[in-house]
Coordinates of C-alpha atoms and ligand atoms in Angstrom, one line a residue:
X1 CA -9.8 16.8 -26.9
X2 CA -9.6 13.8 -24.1
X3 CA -10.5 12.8 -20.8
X4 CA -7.7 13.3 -18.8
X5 CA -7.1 12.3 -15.0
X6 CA -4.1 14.4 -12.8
X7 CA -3.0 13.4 -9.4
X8 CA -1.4 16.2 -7.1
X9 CA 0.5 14.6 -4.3
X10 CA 0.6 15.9 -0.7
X11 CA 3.8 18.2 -1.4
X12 CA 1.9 19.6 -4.9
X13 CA -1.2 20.1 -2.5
X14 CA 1.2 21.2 0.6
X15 CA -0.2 25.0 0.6
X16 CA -3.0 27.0 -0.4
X17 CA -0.4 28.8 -2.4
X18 CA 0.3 25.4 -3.9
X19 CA -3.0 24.5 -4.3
X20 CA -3.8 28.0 -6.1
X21 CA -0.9 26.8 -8.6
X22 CA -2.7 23.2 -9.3
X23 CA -5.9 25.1 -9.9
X24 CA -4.3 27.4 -12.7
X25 CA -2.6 24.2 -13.9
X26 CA -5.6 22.0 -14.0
X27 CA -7.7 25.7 -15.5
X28 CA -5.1 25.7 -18.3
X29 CA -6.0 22.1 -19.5
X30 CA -10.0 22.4 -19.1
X31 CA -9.8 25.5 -21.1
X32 CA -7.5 23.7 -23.6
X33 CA -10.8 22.1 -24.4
X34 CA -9.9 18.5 -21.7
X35 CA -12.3 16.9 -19.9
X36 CA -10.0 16.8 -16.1
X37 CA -10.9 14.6 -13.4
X38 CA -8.3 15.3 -10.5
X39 CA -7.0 13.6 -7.9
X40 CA -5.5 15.3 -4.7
X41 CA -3.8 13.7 -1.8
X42 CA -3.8 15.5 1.0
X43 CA -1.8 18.5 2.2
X44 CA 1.6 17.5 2.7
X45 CA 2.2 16.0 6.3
X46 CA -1.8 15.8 7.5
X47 CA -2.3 12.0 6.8
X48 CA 0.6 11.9 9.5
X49 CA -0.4 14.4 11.8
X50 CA -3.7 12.3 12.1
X51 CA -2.2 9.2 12.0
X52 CA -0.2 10.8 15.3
X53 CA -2.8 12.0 17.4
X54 CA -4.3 8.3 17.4
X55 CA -1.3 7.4 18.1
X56 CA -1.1 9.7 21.1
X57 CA -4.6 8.9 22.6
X58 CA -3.6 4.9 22.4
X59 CA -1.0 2.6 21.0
X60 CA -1.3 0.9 17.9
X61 CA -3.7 -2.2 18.0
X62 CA -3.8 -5.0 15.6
X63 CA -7.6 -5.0 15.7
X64 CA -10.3 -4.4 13.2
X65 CA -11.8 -2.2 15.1
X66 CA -9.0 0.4 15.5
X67 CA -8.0 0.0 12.2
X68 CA -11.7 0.9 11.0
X69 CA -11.2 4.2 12.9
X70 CA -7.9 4.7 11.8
X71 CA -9.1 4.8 8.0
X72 CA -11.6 7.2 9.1
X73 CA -10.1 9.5 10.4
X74 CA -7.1 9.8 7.4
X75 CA -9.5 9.6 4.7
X76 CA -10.4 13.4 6.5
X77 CA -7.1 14.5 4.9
X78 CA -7.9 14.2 1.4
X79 CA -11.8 15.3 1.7
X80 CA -10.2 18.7 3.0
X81 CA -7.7 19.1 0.3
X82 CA -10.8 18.0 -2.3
X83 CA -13.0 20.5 -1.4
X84 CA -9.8 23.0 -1.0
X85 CA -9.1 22.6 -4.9
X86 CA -12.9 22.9 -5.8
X87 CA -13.1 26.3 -4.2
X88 CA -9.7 27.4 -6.2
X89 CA -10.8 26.6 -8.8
X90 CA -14.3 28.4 -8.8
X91 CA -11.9 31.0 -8.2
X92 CA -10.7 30.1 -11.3
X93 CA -14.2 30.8 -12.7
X94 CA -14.1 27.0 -13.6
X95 CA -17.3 24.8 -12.5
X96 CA -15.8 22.5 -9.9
X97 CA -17.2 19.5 -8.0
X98 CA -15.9 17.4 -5.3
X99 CA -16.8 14.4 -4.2
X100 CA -15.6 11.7 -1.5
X101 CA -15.1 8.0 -2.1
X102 CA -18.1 7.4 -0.7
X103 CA -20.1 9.9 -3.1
X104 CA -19.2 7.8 -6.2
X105 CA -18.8 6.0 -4.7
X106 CA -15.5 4.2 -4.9
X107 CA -16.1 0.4 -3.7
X108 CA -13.1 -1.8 -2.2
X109 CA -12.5 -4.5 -0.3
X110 CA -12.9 -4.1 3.7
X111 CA -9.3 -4.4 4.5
X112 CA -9.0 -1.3 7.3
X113 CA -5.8 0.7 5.8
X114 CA -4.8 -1.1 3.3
X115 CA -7.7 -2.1 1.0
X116 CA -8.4 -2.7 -2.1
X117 CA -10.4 -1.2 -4.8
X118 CA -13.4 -3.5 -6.5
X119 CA -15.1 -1.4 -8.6
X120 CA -15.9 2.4 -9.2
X121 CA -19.2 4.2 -10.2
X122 CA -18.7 7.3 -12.9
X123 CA -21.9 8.2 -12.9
X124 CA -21.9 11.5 -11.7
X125 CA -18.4 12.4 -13.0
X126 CA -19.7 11.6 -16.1
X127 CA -22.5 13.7 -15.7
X128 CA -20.4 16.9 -14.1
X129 CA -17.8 16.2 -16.9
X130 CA -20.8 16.9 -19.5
X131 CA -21.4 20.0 -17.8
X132 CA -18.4 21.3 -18.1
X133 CA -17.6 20.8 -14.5
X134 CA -13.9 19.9 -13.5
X135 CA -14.3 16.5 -11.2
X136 CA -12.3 16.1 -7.9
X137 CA -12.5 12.6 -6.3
X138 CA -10.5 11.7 -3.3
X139 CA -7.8 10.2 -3.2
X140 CA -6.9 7.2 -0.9
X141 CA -10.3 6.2 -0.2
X142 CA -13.2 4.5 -0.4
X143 CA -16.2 2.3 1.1
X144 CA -16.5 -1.4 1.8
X145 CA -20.0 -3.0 1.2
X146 CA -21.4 -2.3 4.8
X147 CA -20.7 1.2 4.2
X148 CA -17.2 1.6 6.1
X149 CA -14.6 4.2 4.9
X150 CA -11.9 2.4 4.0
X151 CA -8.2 3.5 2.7
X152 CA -5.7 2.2 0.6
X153 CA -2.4 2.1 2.4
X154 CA 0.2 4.8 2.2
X155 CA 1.0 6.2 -0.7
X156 CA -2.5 4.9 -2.4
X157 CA -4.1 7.9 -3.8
X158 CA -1.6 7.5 -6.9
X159 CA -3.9 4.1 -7.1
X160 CA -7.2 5.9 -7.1
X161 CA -6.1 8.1 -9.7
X162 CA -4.8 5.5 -12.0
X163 CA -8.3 3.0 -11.2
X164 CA -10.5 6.3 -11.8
X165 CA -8.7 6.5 -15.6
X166 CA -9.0 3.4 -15.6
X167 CA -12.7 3.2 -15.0
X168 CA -13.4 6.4 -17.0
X169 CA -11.4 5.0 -20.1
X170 CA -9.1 8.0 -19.8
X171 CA -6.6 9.0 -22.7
X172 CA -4.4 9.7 -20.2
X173 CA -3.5 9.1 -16.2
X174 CA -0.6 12.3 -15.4
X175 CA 0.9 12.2 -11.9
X176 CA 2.4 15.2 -10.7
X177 CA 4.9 14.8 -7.6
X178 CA 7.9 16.6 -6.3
X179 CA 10.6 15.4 -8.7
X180 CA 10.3 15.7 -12.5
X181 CA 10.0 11.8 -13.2
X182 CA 11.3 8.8 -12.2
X183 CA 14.7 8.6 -11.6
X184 CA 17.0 5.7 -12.2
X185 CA 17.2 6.4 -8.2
X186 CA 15.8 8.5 -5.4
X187 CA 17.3 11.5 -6.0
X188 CA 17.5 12.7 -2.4
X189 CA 19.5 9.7 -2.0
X190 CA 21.6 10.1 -5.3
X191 CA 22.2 13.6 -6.8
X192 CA 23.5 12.0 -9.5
X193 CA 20.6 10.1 -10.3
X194 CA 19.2 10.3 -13.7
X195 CA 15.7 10.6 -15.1
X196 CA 14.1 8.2 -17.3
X197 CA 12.2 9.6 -20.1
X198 CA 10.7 6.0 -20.2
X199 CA 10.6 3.0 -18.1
X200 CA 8.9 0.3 -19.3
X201 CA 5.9 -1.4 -17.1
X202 CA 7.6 -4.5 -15.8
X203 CA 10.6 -2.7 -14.5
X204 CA 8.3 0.2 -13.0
X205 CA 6.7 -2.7 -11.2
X206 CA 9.5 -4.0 -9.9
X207 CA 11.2 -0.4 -8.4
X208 CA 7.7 0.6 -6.9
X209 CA 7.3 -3.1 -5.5
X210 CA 11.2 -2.7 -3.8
X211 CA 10.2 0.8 -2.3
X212 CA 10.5 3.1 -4.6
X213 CA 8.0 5.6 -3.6
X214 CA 7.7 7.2 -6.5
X215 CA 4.1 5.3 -7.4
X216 CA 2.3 3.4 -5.3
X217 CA 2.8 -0.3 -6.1
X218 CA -1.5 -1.1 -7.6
X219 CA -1.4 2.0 -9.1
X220 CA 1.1 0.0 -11.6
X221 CA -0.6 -3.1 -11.5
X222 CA -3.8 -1.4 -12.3
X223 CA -2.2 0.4 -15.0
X224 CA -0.7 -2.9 -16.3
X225 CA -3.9 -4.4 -16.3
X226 CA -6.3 -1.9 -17.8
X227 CA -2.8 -0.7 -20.1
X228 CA -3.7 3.1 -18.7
X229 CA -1.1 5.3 -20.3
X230 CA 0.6 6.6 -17.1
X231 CA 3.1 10.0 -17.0
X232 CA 5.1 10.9 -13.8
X233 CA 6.3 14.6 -13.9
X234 CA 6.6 17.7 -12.0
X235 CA 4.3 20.1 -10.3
X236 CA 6.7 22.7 -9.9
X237 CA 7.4 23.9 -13.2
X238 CA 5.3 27.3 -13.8
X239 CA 1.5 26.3 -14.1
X240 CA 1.4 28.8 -17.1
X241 CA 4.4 26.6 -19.1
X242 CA 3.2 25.3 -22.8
X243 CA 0.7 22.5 -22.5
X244 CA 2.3 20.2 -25.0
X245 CA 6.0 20.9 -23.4
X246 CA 4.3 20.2 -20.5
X247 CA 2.8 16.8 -22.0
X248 CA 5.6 15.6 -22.9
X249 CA 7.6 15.9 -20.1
X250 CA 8.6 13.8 -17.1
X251 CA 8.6 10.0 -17.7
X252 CA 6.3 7.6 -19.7
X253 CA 5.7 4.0 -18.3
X254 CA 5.5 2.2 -21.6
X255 CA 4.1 -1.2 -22.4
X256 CA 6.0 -2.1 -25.7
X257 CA 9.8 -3.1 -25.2
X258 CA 11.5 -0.4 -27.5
X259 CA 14.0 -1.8 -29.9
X260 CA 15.9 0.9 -30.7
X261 CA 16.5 2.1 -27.9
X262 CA 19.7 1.3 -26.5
X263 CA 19.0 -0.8 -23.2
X264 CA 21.2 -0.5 -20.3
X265 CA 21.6 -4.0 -18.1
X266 CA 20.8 -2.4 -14.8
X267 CA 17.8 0.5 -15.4
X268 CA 17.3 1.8 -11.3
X269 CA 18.2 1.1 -7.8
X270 CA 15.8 0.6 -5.5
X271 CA 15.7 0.3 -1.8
X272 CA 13.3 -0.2 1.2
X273 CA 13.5 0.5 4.9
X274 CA 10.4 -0.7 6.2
X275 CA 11.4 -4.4 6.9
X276 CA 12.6 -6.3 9.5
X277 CA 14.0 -10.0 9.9
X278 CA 13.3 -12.8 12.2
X279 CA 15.3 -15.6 12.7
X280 CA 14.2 -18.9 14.6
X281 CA 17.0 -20.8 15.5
X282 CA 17.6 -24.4 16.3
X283 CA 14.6 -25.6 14.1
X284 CA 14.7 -29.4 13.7
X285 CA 15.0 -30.1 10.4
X286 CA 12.4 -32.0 9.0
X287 CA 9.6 -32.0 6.6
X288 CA 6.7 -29.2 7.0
X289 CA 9.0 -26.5 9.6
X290 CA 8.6 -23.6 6.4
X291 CA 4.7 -24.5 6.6
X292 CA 4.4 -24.8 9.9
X293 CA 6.6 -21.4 10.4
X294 CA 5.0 -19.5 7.6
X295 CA 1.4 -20.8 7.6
X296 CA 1.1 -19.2 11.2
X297 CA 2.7 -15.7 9.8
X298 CA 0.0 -16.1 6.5
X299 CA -2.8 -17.0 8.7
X300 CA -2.2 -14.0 10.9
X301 CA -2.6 -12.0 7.8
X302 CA 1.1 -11.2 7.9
X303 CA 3.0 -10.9 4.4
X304 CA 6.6 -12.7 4.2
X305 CA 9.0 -11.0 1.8
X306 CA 12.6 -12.8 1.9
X307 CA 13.1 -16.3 3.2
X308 CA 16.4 -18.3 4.1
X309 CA 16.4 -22.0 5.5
X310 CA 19.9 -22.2 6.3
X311 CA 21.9 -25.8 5.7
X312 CA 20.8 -28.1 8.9
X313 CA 23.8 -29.4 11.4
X314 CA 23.1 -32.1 14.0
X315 CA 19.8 -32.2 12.4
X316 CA 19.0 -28.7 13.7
X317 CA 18.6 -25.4 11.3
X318 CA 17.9 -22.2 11.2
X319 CA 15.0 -20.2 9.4
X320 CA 15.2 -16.4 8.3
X321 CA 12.5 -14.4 6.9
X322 CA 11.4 -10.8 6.2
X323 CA 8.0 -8.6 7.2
X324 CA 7.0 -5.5 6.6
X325 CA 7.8 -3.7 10.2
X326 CA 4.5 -2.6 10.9
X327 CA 3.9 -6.2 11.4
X328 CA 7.1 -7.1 13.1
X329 CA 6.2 -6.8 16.9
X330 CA 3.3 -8.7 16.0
X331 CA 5.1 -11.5 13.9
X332 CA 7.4 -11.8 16.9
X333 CA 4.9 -12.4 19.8
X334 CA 3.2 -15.1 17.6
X335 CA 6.4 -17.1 16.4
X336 CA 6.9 -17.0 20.8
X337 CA 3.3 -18.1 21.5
X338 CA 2.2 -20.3 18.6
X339 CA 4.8 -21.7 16.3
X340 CA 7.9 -22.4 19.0
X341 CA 5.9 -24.5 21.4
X342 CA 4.9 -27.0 19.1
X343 CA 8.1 -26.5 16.6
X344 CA 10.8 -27.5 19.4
X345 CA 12.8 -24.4 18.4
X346 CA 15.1 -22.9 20.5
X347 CA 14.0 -18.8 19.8
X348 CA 12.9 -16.3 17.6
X349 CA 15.6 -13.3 17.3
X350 CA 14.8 -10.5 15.3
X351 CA 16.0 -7.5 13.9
X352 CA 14.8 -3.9 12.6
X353 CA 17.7 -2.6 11.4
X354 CA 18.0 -4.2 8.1
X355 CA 17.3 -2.8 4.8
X356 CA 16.6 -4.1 1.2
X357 CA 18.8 -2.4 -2.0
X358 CA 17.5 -4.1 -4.8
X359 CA 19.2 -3.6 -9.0
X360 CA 16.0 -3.8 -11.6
X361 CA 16.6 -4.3 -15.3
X362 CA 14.9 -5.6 -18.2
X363 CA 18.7 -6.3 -19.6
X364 CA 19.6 -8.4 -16.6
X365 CA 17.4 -11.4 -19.1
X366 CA 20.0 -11.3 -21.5
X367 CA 23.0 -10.8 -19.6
X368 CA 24.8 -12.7 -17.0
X369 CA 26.7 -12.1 -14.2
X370 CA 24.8 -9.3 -13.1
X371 CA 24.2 -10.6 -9.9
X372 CA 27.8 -11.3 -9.1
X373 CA 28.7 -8.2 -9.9
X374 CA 26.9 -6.7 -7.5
X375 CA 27.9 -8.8 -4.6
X376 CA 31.5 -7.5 -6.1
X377 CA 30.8 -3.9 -5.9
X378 CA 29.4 -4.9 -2.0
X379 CA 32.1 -6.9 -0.7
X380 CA 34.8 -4.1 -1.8
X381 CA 32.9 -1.5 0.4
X382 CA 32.5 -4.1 2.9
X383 CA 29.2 -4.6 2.8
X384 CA 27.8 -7.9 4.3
X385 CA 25.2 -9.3 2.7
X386 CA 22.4 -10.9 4.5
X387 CA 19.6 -12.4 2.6
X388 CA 19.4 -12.7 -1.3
X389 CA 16.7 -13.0 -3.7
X390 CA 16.2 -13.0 -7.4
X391 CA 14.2 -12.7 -10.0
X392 CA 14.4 -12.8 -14.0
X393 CA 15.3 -8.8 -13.7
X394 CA 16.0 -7.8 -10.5
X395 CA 18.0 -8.7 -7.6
X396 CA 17.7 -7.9 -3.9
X397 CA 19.9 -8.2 -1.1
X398 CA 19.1 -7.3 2.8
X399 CA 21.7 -5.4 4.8
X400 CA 22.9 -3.9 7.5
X401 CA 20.6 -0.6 7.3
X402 CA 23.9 2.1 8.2
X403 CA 25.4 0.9 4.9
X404 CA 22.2 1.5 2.9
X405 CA 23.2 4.9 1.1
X406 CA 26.4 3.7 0.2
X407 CA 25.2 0.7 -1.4
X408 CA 23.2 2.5 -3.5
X409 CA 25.4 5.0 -4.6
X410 CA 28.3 2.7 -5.1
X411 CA 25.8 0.4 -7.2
X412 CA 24.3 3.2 -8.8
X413 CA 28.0 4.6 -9.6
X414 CA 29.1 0.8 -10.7
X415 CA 26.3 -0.2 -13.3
X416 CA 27.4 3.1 -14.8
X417 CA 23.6 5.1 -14.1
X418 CA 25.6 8.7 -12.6
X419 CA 24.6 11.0 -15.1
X420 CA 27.4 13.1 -16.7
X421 CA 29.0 16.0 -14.6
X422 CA 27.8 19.0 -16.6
Ligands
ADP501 P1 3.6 12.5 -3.7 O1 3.4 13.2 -2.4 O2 3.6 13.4 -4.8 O3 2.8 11.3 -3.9 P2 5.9 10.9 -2.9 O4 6.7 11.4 -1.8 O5 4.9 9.8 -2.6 O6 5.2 12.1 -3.6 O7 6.8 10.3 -4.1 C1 7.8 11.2 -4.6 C2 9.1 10.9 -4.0 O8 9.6 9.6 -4.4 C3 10.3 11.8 -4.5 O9 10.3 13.0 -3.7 C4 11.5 10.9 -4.3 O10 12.2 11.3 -3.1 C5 10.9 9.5 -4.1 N1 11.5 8.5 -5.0 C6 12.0 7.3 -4.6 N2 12.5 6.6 -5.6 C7 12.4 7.4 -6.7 C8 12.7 7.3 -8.1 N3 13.3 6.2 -8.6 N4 12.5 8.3 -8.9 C9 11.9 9.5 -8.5 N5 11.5 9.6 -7.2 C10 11.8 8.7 -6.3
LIG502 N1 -2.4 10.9 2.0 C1 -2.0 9.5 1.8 C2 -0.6 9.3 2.4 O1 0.0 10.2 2.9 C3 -2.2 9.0 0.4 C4 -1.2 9.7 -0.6 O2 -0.6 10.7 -0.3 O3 -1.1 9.1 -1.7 O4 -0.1 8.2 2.3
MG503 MG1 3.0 9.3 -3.2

């Protein structure tokens, strides 16, 4: 018998019907003989909902201080759907605890809504587990060293499930979500998208890091790092199915490279809406513009995904790159008031309706002429390609955001991922 950590997202947590159903689950492995520590998000929409009331009562602010307030107020979400789950399952005649970041507490970094964790204390899991008790801990939060309530960006309690197995040495880290796995694409994009039975680590990392929502981006680095054995799969099957069935399905993120397993070139497709591009045109070209450009973006705590310096004429150029698009407004009024004044450029144009389709493969080491067939399979559906970027197995490409699904489904459809009609 193991230590075992679940994860119920917000859809798995969406009702108290739902939330009745992960108690029976969760009951069904304690009395198996598991020690379960479980992880809930909150109910499906709530992290939202707040996030749009403070919207409502002012408009977003790039300051510390709203973000502080921001982080608590959604960590609310998750200590509601904790305690929810303790009570079902003390309806489950199980002993059940719940406890807040805080509690353990769960210490990160004090990076308002999007922080890191440093370091958790399993004290009194450890000691609830001994009791018998099934542990809840919140997901998506914790506390910085002053004592602040802190959370760790959308999508982030997949994170504090994977760093509490982590921490707890856990045999196993099983995330339970809406779909049955990960899919070679986002199924609502793709019906014919296929689920992986395994994806190895490296090429997980790469999907989540391109937007594939599936997992939370550190939730596979921590796994990476502390090599957490880390299972994606359904919380909709019936609670009451066989355990080991149960065990054994969805999809494994492995570590080791398996030989015999026939490896396609292209493994998923993965795409992400959320950026935006800003072009500064008529730079003068000449040394230190991509420092002077970027090291205002970077000191404004601003992350850059794409860059393009296109080739200078007259000795003037132009310079593309990509932010998240939370940050784009802000990106935009500091390029005006800090970087073209003393840069000589002529403007800053930018755009927010781009988006990034990304191919991911382990095989695209070994093969070539991946890339190009890509840019084939977009330049027959007219597709005009922006921005490119590549890596050792994967490569991106920013478009036009209207052509998004049919990039992916004709890429999905060319690297040969459709699954078979039935
Ligand atoms: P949860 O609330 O359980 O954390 P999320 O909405 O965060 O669930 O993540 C699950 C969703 O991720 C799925 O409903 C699916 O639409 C989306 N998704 C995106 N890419 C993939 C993929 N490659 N495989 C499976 N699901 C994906
Ligand atoms: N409730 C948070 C969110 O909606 C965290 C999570 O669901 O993982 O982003
Ligand atoms: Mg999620």
């Amino acid at each position: 018998m193991a230590l075992i950590v679940h994860k119920y997202g917000g859809t798995s947590m969406g009702s108290p019907e739902r939330i009745r159903c992960v108690a029976k689950r969760v009951a069904k492995w304690a009395r198996t003989g598991h020690q379960m520590v479980v992880v809930p998000s909150a109910m499906s929409g709530e992290t939202n909902r707040l996030l749009a009331l403070a919207k409502e009562l002012a408009p977003a602010r790039a300051t510390e201080a709203y973000h502080r307030e921001l982080d608590m107020l959604a960590a609310t979400g998750e200590q509601a759907s904790s305690a929810l789950l303790a009570i079902a399952l003390q309806a489950e005649g199980l002993g059940s605890v719940s406890y807040a970041g805080w509690q353990l507490p769960i210490r990160t970094d004090s990076s308002y809504t999007k922080a890191r964790i440093e370091s958790i204390d399993d004290q009194r899991v450890r000691a609830d587990l001994a009791h018998g008790k099934v542990v809840i801990v919140t997901g998506f939060q914790g506390i910085d060293d002053e004592g602040n309530i802190t959370t760790l960006g959308r999508g982030g309690s997949d994170t504090s499930a994977v760093a509490v197995a982590a921490a707890m040495k856990a045999h196993e880290c099983l995330i339970y979500t809406d779909v049955d796995g990960v899919y070679t694409t986002d199924p609502r994009v793709v019906p014919q998208a296929r689920r992986l039975q395994t994806v190895s680590f490296e090429e997980m990392l790469e999907m989540a890091s391109l937007g594939s929502k599936v997992l939370q981006i550190r939730s596979v680095e921590f796994a990476g790092k502390y090599r957490v054995r880390l299972r994606v799969l359904s919380s909709f099957t019936p609670w009451d199915m066989d355990i080991d069935e149960e065990a054994r399905s969805g999809t494994l993120i492995t570590f080791e490279e398996d030989e015999k397993m026939e490896q396609a070139v292209v493994s998923g497709i993965a795409f992400n809406r959320d950026e935006a591009k800003l072009s500064v045109l008529g730079v003068p070209d000449k040394p230190g513009i991509a420092y002077l450009i970027l090291g205002a973006v970077a000191d404004a705590n601003i992350d850059v995904d794409m860059i393009i310096q296109n080739l200078s004429k007259d000795g003037k150029t132009d310079f593309s790159f990509t932010v998240h698009r939370n940050d784009y407004a802000r990106a935009i009024d500091l390029i005006k008031e800090k970087v073209l004044p003393v840069l000589g450029a002529h403007e800053v144009v930018g755009d927010t309706n781009i988006c990034k389709v990304s191919i991911v493969g382990i095989g695209m080491r070994s093969h070539v002429g991946v890339a190009s067939k890509m840019f084939r399979v977009l330049s027959e559906e007219s597709i005009n390609i922006q921005m490119i970027s590549t890596s050792e197995i994967k490569t991106s490409v920013v478009i036009d955001e209207k052509y998004m699904e049919l990039a992916v489904r004709s890429l999905h459809q060319a690297f040969g991922l459709d699954q078979e009609a039935a």
